[in-house]
PDB file of C-alpha atoms in Angstrom:
ATOM      1  CA  ASP P   1       0.338  -0.018   0.092  1.00 54.00           C
ATOM      2  CA  THR P   2       1.623   2.994  -1.555  1.00 75.00           C
ATOM      3  CA  GLY P   3      -0.952   5.752   0.822  1.00 94.00           C
ATOM      4  CA  VAL P   4      -0.025   8.295   3.582  1.00 97.00           C
ATOM      5  CA  SER P   5       1.338   6.341   6.348  1.00 97.00           C
ATOM      6  CA  GLN P   6       0.937   7.676  10.165  1.00 98.00           C
ATOM      7  CA  ASP P   7       2.933   6.353  12.978  1.00 98.00           C
ATOM      8  CA  PRO P   8       1.932   5.463  15.605  1.00 98.00           C
ATOM      9  CA  ARG P   9      -1.732   5.017  15.502  1.00 97.00           C
ATOM     10  CA  HIS P  10      -2.584   5.499  19.245  1.00 97.00           C
ATOM     11  CA  LYS P  11      -1.035   7.385  22.125  1.00 98.00           C
ATOM     12  CA  ILE P  12      -2.055   7.398  25.724  1.00 98.00           C
ATOM     13  CA  THR P  13       0.349   9.734  27.199  1.00 98.00           C
ATOM     14  CA  LYS P  14      -0.129  11.523  31.024  1.00 98.00           C
ATOM     15  CA  ARG P  15      -0.766  15.272  30.705  1.00 98.00           C
ATOM     16  CA  GLY P  16       2.437  17.344  30.482  1.00 98.00           C
ATOM     17  CA  GLN P  17       4.784  14.765  28.941  1.00 98.00           C
ATOM     18  CA  ASN P  18       5.756  15.493  25.304  1.00 98.00           C
ATOM     19  CA  VAL P  19       4.933  12.956  22.332  1.00 98.00           C
ATOM     20  CA  THR P  20       5.589  13.312  18.365  1.00 98.00           C
ATOM     21  CA  PHE P  21       3.722  11.716  15.066  1.00 98.00           C
ATOM     22  CA  ARG P  22       4.966  11.152  11.972  1.00 98.00           C
ATOM     23  CA  CYS P  23       3.499  10.879   8.659  1.00 98.00           C
ATOM     24  CA  ASP P  24       4.683   9.591   5.831  1.00 98.00           C
ATOM     25  CA  PRO P  25       2.923  10.731   3.124  1.00 97.00           C
ATOM     26  CA  ILE P  26       2.891   9.701  -0.948  1.00 96.00           C
ATOM     27  CA  SER P  27       6.294   9.866  -2.490  1.00 92.00           C
ATOM     28  CA  GLU P  28       5.342  12.027  -5.188  1.00 89.00           C
ATOM     29  CA  HIS P  29       3.010  14.684  -2.972  1.00 93.00           C
ATOM     30  CA  ASN P  30       5.405  17.804  -2.347  1.00 92.00           C
ATOM     31  CA  ARG P  31       2.151  18.680  -0.160  1.00 92.00           C
ATOM     32  CA  LEU P  32       1.934  17.548   3.552  1.00 94.00           C
ATOM     33  CA  TYR P  33      -0.918  19.143   5.976  1.00 93.00           C
ATOM     34  CA  TRP P  34      -1.556  18.185   9.396  1.00 95.00           C
ATOM     35  CA  TYR P  35      -5.471  18.542  10.795  1.00 95.00           C
ATOM     36  CA  ARG P  36      -7.168  17.534  13.708  1.00 96.00           C
ATOM     37  CA  GLN P  37     -10.103  15.895  14.588  1.00 95.00           C
ATOM     38  CA  THR P  38     -12.189  15.503  18.184  1.00 91.00           C
ATOM     39  CA  LEU P  39     -14.972  12.726  18.025  1.00 84.00           C
ATOM     40  CA  GLY P  40     -18.082  13.939  15.738  1.00 80.00           C
ATOM     41  CA  GLN P  41     -15.894  17.049  14.597  1.00 88.00           C
ATOM     42  CA  GLY P  42     -14.635  17.520  10.982  1.00 91.00           C
ATOM     43  CA  PRO P  43     -10.973  17.662  10.900  1.00 93.00           C
ATOM     44  CA  GLU P  44      -9.272  21.358  11.641  1.00 92.00           C
ATOM     45  CA  PHE P  45      -6.255  22.798   9.597  1.00 91.00           C
ATOM     46  CA  LEU P  46      -3.424  22.642  11.800  1.00 93.00           C
ATOM     47  CA  THR P  47      -0.551  23.259   9.237  1.00 93.00           C
ATOM     48  CA  TYR P  48       0.702  22.818   5.692  1.00 90.00           C
ATOM     49  CA  PHE P  49       4.385  22.173   4.329  1.00 93.00           C
ATOM     50  CA  GLN P  50       5.288  21.942   0.251  1.00 92.00           C
ATOM     51  CA  ASN P  51       8.104  20.164   0.192  1.00 93.00           C
ATOM     52  CA  GLU P  52      10.437  20.934   3.510  1.00 94.00           C
ATOM     53  CA  ALA P  53       9.059  25.079   4.272  1.00 93.00           C
ATOM     54  CA  GLN P  54       6.206  24.859   6.637  1.00 92.00           C
ATOM     55  CA  LEU P  55       3.956  27.644   4.619  1.00 89.00           C
ATOM     56  CA  GLU P  56       0.892  27.771   6.854  1.00 86.00           C
ATOM     57  CA  LYS P  57      -0.286  27.780  10.531  1.00 88.00           C
ATOM     58  CA  SER P  58      -3.815  27.760  11.763  1.00 88.00           C
ATOM     59  CA  ARG P  59      -4.079  29.726  15.244  1.00 85.00           C
ATOM     60  CA  LEU P  60      -5.043  26.520  16.584  1.00 80.00           C
ATOM     61  CA  LEU P  61      -1.590  25.531  16.201  1.00 85.00           C
ATOM     62  CA  SER P  62      -0.235  26.994  19.774  1.00 90.00           C
ATOM     63  CA  ASP P  63       3.169  27.253  20.628  1.00 94.00           C
ATOM     64  CA  ARG P  64       3.031  23.822  22.448  1.00 97.00           C
ATOM     65  CA  PHE P  65       2.846  22.454  18.998  1.00 97.00           C
ATOM     66  CA  SER P  66       5.669  22.250  16.181  1.00 96.00           C
ATOM     67  CA  ALA P  67       5.886  20.338  12.851  1.00 97.00           C
ATOM     68  CA  GLU P  68       8.791  19.596  10.810  1.00 96.00           C
ATOM     69  CA  ARG P  69       9.462  18.289   7.293  1.00 97.00           C
ATOM     70  CA  PRO P  70      13.267  17.960   7.453  1.00 92.00           C
ATOM     71  CA  LYS P  71      13.906  17.039   4.139  1.00 89.00           C
ATOM     72  CA  GLY P  72      10.754  17.663   2.461  1.00 89.00           C
ATOM     73  CA  SER P  73       9.110  13.631   3.131  1.00 93.00           C
ATOM     74  CA  PHE P  74       8.411  12.604   6.191  1.00 97.00           C
ATOM     75  CA  SER P  75       6.883  15.197   8.869  1.00 98.00           C
ATOM     76  CA  THR P  76       6.450  15.112  12.609  1.00 98.00           C
ATOM     77  CA  LEU P  77       4.403  16.777  14.547  1.00 98.00           C
ATOM     78  CA  GLU P  78       5.370  17.350  18.729  1.00 98.00           C
ATOM     79  CA  ILE P  79       3.658  18.273  21.355  1.00 98.00           C
ATOM     80  CA  GLN P  80       5.044  19.361  24.238  1.00 98.00           C
ATOM     81  CA  ARG P  81       3.664  19.480  27.827  1.00 98.00           C
ATOM     82  CA  THR P  82       0.451  17.850  26.948  1.00 98.00           C
ATOM     83  CA  GLU P  83      -3.010  18.680  27.840  1.00 97.00           C
ATOM     84  CA  GLN P  84      -6.298  16.858  28.376  1.00 96.00           C
ATOM     85  CA  GLY P  85      -7.684  19.302  25.516  1.00 95.00           C
ATOM     86  CA  ASP P  86      -4.637  18.312  23.280  1.00 97.00           C
ATOM     87  CA  SER P  87      -6.263  14.408  23.333  1.00 97.00           C
ATOM     88  CA  ALA P  88      -8.049  14.500  19.462  1.00 97.00           C
ATOM     89  CA  MET P  89      -7.141  12.617  16.573  1.00 97.00           C
ATOM     90  CA  TYR P  90      -4.108  13.422  14.544  1.00 98.00           C
ATOM     91  CA  LEU P  91      -4.603  13.873  10.248  1.00 97.00           C
ATOM     92  CA  CYS P  92      -1.728  14.036   8.319  1.00 97.00           C
ATOM     93  CA  ALA P  93      -2.457  14.270   4.677  1.00 95.00           C
ATOM     94  CA  SER P  94      -0.916  14.717   1.124  1.00 94.00           C
ATOM     95  CA  SER P  95      -1.397  15.981  -2.421  1.00 91.00           C
ATOM     96  CA  THR P  96      -0.143  17.655  -5.368  1.00 87.00           C
ATOM     97  CA  HIS P  97      -3.056  20.446  -5.094  1.00 78.00           C
ATOM     98  CA  LEU P  98      -5.649  21.422  -2.416  1.00 69.00           C
ATOM     99  CA  LEU P  99      -8.393  19.604  -4.403  1.00 76.00           C
ATOM    100  CA  THR P 100      -7.027  16.305  -4.302  1.00 82.00           C
ATOM    101  CA  LEU P 101      -5.885  15.616  -0.727  1.00 90.00           C
ATOM    102  CA  HIS P 102      -4.578  11.818   0.892  1.00 94.00           C
ATOM    103  CA  PHE P 103      -5.419  10.927   4.323  1.00 96.00           C
ATOM    104  CA  GLY P 104      -3.675   8.693   6.711  1.00 97.00           C
ATOM    105  CA  ASN P 105      -5.472   6.581   8.924  1.00 97.00           C
ATOM    106  CA  GLY P 106      -4.362   9.363  12.073  1.00 97.00           C
ATOM    107  CA  THR P 107      -2.995   8.701  15.293  1.00 98.00           C
ATOM    108  CA  ARG P 108      -5.293   8.730  18.064  1.00 97.00           C
ATOM    109  CA  LEU P 109      -3.762  10.533  21.362  1.00 98.00           C
ATOM    110  CA  THR P 110      -5.286  10.352  24.753  1.00 98.00           C
ATOM    111  CA  VAL P 111      -3.732  12.975  27.434  1.00 98.00           C
ATOM    112  CA  THR P 112      -4.664  11.314  30.852  1.00 97.00           C
TER     113      THR P 112
ATOM    114  CA  GLY H   1     -18.490  30.358  14.044  1.00 34.00           C
ATOM    115  CA  GLU H   2     -18.239  27.347  10.944  1.00 38.00           C
ATOM    116  CA  SER H   3     -19.927  28.186   7.733  1.00 44.00           C
ATOM    117  CA  VAL H   4     -20.101  24.599   6.607  1.00 54.00           C
ATOM    118  CA  GLY H   5     -22.290  22.553   8.934  1.00 52.00           C
ATOM    119  CA  LEU H   6     -25.440  19.620   8.171  1.00 44.00           C
ATOM    120  CA  HIS H   7     -28.653  19.096   9.099  1.00 47.00           C
ATOM    121  CA  LEU H   8     -28.519  16.010  10.376  1.00 52.00           C
ATOM    122  CA  PRO H   9     -26.307  13.800  12.921  1.00 84.00           C
ATOM    123  CA  THR H  10     -27.496  10.662  12.416  1.00 91.00           C
ATOM    124  CA  LEU H  11     -29.051   9.356   9.316  1.00 93.00           C
ATOM    125  CA  SER H  12     -30.869   5.544   8.822  1.00 94.00           C
ATOM    126  CA  VAL H  13     -31.817   3.567   5.824  1.00 96.00           C
ATOM    127  CA  GLN H  14     -32.474  -0.162   5.269  1.00 96.00           C
ATOM    128  CA  GLU H  15     -30.066  -1.317   2.731  1.00 97.00           C
ATOM    129  CA  GLY H  16     -31.034  -0.925  -0.833  1.00 97.00           C
ATOM    130  CA  ASP H  17     -33.067   2.469  -0.442  1.00 97.00           C
ATOM    131  CA  ASN H  18     -31.519   5.280  -1.428  1.00 96.00           C
ATOM    132  CA  SER H  19     -29.818   8.052   0.863  1.00 96.00           C
ATOM    133  CA  ILE H  20     -29.731  12.079   0.903  1.00 96.00           C
ATOM    134  CA  ILE H  21     -27.337  13.515   3.722  1.00 95.00           C
ATOM    135  CA  ASN H  22     -27.866  17.667   3.826  1.00 93.00           C
ATOM    136  CA  CYS H  23     -24.732  20.181   4.096  1.00 93.00           C
ATOM    137  CA  ALA H  24     -25.833  24.188   4.569  1.00 91.00           C
ATOM    138  CA  TYR H  25     -22.420  26.705   4.110  1.00 87.00           C
ATOM    139  CA  SER H  26     -22.835  29.947   4.629  1.00 79.00           C
ATOM    140  CA  ASN H  27     -19.940  31.689   2.689  1.00 84.00           C
ATOM    141  CA  SER H  28     -21.050  32.702  -0.846  1.00 84.00           C
ATOM    142  CA  ALA H  29     -17.288  32.812  -1.964  1.00 84.00           C
ATOM    143  CA  SER H  30     -16.918  29.304  -1.103  1.00 87.00           C
ATOM    144  CA  ASP H  31     -16.541  28.478  -4.609  1.00 86.00           C
ATOM    145  CA  TYR H  32     -15.806  24.209  -4.250  1.00 90.00           C
ATOM    146  CA  PHE H  33     -17.120  21.923  -2.360  1.00 94.00           C
ATOM    147  CA  ILE H  34     -16.119  18.021  -1.588  1.00 94.00           C
ATOM    148  CA  TRP H  35     -18.029  15.204   0.273  1.00 96.00           C
ATOM    149  CA  TYR H  36     -15.707  12.901   2.028  1.00 95.00           C
ATOM    150  CA  LYS H  37     -16.799   9.519   3.474  1.00 97.00           C
ATOM    151  CA  GLN H  38     -14.895   8.597   6.802  1.00 96.00           C
ATOM    152  CA  GLU H  39     -15.285   5.074   7.980  1.00 95.00           C
ATOM    153  CA  SER H  40     -14.275   4.324  11.784  1.00 92.00           C
ATOM    154  CA  GLY H  41     -10.579   4.258  12.484  1.00 90.00           C
ATOM    155  CA  LYS H  42      -9.607   5.603   8.952  1.00 94.00           C
ATOM    156  CA  GLY H  43      -9.002   8.679   7.296  1.00 95.00           C
ATOM    157  CA  PRO H  44     -11.378  10.734   5.747  1.00 95.00           C
ATOM    158  CA  GLN H  45     -11.800   9.809   2.022  1.00 95.00           C
ATOM    159  CA  PHE H  46     -12.593  11.754  -1.341  1.00 93.00           C
ATOM    160  CA  ILE H  47     -16.275  10.629  -2.453  1.00 95.00           C
ATOM    161  CA  ILE H  48     -17.193  13.651  -5.154  1.00 96.00           C
ATOM    162  CA  ASP H  49     -16.483  16.959  -5.811  1.00 94.00           C
ATOM    163  CA  ILE H  50     -18.320  19.967  -7.679  1.00 95.00           C
ATOM    164  CA  ARG H  51     -17.476  23.523  -8.277  1.00 93.00           C
ATOM    165  CA  SER H  52     -19.841  26.643  -7.499  1.00 92.00           C
ATOM    166  CA  ASN H  53     -19.706  26.447 -11.635  1.00 94.00           C
ATOM    167  CA  MET H  54     -22.350  23.373 -11.682  1.00 96.00           C
ATOM    168  CA  ASP H  55     -25.243  22.250 -10.155  1.00 96.00           C
ATOM    169  CA  LYS H  56     -24.766  19.076  -9.898  1.00 97.00           C
ATOM    170  CA  ARG H  57     -22.306  16.024 -10.614  1.00 97.00           C
ATOM    171  CA  GLN H  58     -23.117  12.388 -10.569  1.00 97.00           C
ATOM    172  CA  GLY H  59     -20.493   9.460 -10.148  1.00 95.00           C
ATOM    173  CA  GLN H  60     -20.728   6.139  -9.158  1.00 93.00           C
ATOM    174  CA  ARG H  61     -24.156   6.143  -6.903  1.00 96.00           C
ATOM    175  CA  VAL H  62     -23.582   8.362  -5.724  1.00 98.00           C
ATOM    176  CA  THR H  63     -24.948  12.132  -6.812  1.00 98.00           C
ATOM    177  CA  VAL H  64     -23.677  15.832  -5.603  1.00 98.00           C
ATOM    178  CA  LEU H  65     -26.497  18.206  -5.657  1.00 97.00           C
ATOM    179  CA  LEU H  66     -25.653  22.202  -5.360  1.00 97.00           C
ATOM    180  CA  ASN H  67     -28.195  24.517  -4.785  1.00 95.00           C
ATOM    181  CA  LYS H  68     -26.386  28.318  -4.394  1.00 92.00           C
ATOM    182  CA  THR H  69     -29.454  30.239  -3.991  1.00 92.00           C
ATOM    183  CA  VAL H  70     -30.203  28.538  -0.438  1.00 93.00           C
ATOM    184  CA  LYS H  71     -26.824  27.866   0.017  1.00 92.00           C
ATOM    185  CA  HIS H  72     -27.358  24.296   0.587  1.00 93.00           C
ATOM    186  CA  LEU H  73     -25.478  20.481  -1.226  1.00 94.00           C
ATOM    187  CA  SER H  74     -26.609  17.312  -1.012  1.00 96.00           C
ATOM    188  CA  LEU H  75     -25.025  13.924  -1.498  1.00 97.00           C
ATOM    189  CA  GLN H  76     -27.493  11.463  -2.725  1.00 98.00           C
ATOM    190  CA  ILE H  77     -25.934   7.598  -2.525  1.00 98.00           C
ATOM    191  CA  ALA H  78     -28.442   4.953  -4.596  1.00 97.00           C
ATOM    192  CA  ALA H  79     -29.253   1.527  -2.936  1.00 97.00           C
ATOM    193  CA  THR H  80     -27.391   1.789  -0.141  1.00 97.00           C
ATOM    194  CA  GLN H  81     -25.019  -1.007   0.919  1.00 96.00           C
ATOM    195  CA  PRO H  82     -23.467  -1.508   4.031  1.00 96.00           C
ATOM    196  CA  GLY H  83     -20.251  -0.822   2.754  1.00 96.00           C
ATOM    197  CA  ASP H  84     -21.579   2.860   2.781  1.00 97.00           C
ATOM    198  CA  SER H  85     -22.003   3.091   7.171  1.00 96.00           C
ATOM    199  CA  ALA H  86     -19.623   5.467   7.674  1.00 96.00           C
ATOM    200  CA  VAL H  87     -19.532   9.593   8.735  1.00 95.00           C
ATOM    201  CA  TYR H  88     -20.154  11.766   5.853  1.00 96.00           C
ATOM    202  CA  PHE H  89     -18.562  15.158   5.391  1.00 94.00           C
ATOM    203  CA  CYS H  90     -18.720  18.217   3.338  1.00 94.00           C
ATOM    204  CA  ALA H  91     -16.149  20.503   2.427  1.00 92.00           C
ATOM    205  CA  GLU H  92     -15.924  23.905   1.359  1.00 90.00           C
ATOM    206  CA  ILE H  93     -12.904  25.557  -0.568  1.00 86.00           C
ATOM    207  CA  ILE H  94     -12.854  29.532   0.236  1.00 76.00           C
ATOM    208  CA  PRO H  95      -9.981  30.944  -2.239  1.00 68.00           C
ATOM    209  CA  VAL H  96      -8.674  33.295   0.577  1.00 59.00           C
ATOM    210  CA  GLY H  97      -5.226  33.822  -0.814  1.00 55.00           C
ATOM    211  CA  GLY H  98      -5.209  29.981  -2.141  1.00 52.00           C
ATOM    212  CA  GLY H  99      -4.415  29.155   1.475  1.00 60.00           C
ATOM    213  CA  ALA H 100      -4.069  25.714   2.337  1.00 61.00           C
ATOM    214  CA  ASP H 101      -7.187  26.782   5.624  1.00 62.00           C
ATOM    215  CA  GLY H 102      -9.136  27.304   2.913  1.00 71.00           C
ATOM    216  CA  LEU H 103     -10.562  24.129   3.039  1.00 83.00           C
ATOM    217  CA  THR H 104     -12.847  24.315   6.030  1.00 86.00           C
ATOM    218  CA  PHE H 105     -14.925  20.364   6.999  1.00 89.00           C
ATOM    219  CA  GLY H 106     -18.565  20.830   8.103  1.00 85.00           C
ATOM    220  CA  LYS H 107     -19.631  18.333  11.546  1.00 80.00           C
ATOM    221  CA  GLY H 108     -20.298  15.106   9.718  1.00 90.00           C
ATOM    222  CA  THR H 109     -23.472  12.790   9.535  1.00 93.00           C
ATOM    223  CA  HIS H 110     -23.113   9.492  10.079  1.00 94.00           C
ATOM    224  CA  LEU H 111     -24.811   7.455   8.017  1.00 96.00           C
ATOM    225  CA  ILE H 112     -25.862   3.904   9.524  1.00 95.00           C
ATOM    226  CA  ILE H 113     -27.294   0.925   6.973  1.00 96.00           C
ATOM    227  CA  GLN H 114     -30.515  -1.247   8.687  1.00 94.00           C
ATOM    228  CA  PRO H 115     -30.022  -4.849   7.393  1.00 89.00           C
TER     229      PRO H 115
END
């Protein structure tokens, strides 16, 4: 399967701990997006990369969140000092255009 | 508040029947709409899209209707099957500077197919 891959699928952490998620996009896609989704809601945009450049960040992305895409391939999303409100599904998507997003199956974060 | 939303959070239909999922939007500047299907434990999957200069588009067993006068979008699924059970989201693209945050999702409708 050459779709978008996310790791881990599930993460349980204690409040105050740092967590890091990884996304491997479809190889020929230069665009990579991170979204957050809570139960019953649609995905909310967090940040966007074109190749290795982080071009956009949502105001939802507090300073505890940081994302990187160092070589323009895989990306990591780190959350520092996690809070219970960070519990959500974190989705990664890749594309060659905004109109054709391919989503991964997400990382479900639970902060206890 | 959100500019894209759905009228019903849950829709239950009999297998084989047709289903209609509705979506209202409020931003008249939206020029492109997408329906996504999300199965449990998976990411959203593209179903069908429509541009604002169209009022209908058909795919395989799915039809999207766009009524710009009342800012309403619907997804019709013909002859529903158990595999259609999922949450369906409409999403709109607002051409604000062409940015990635121009894609906005609604809250979702959970479609349940009864045997």
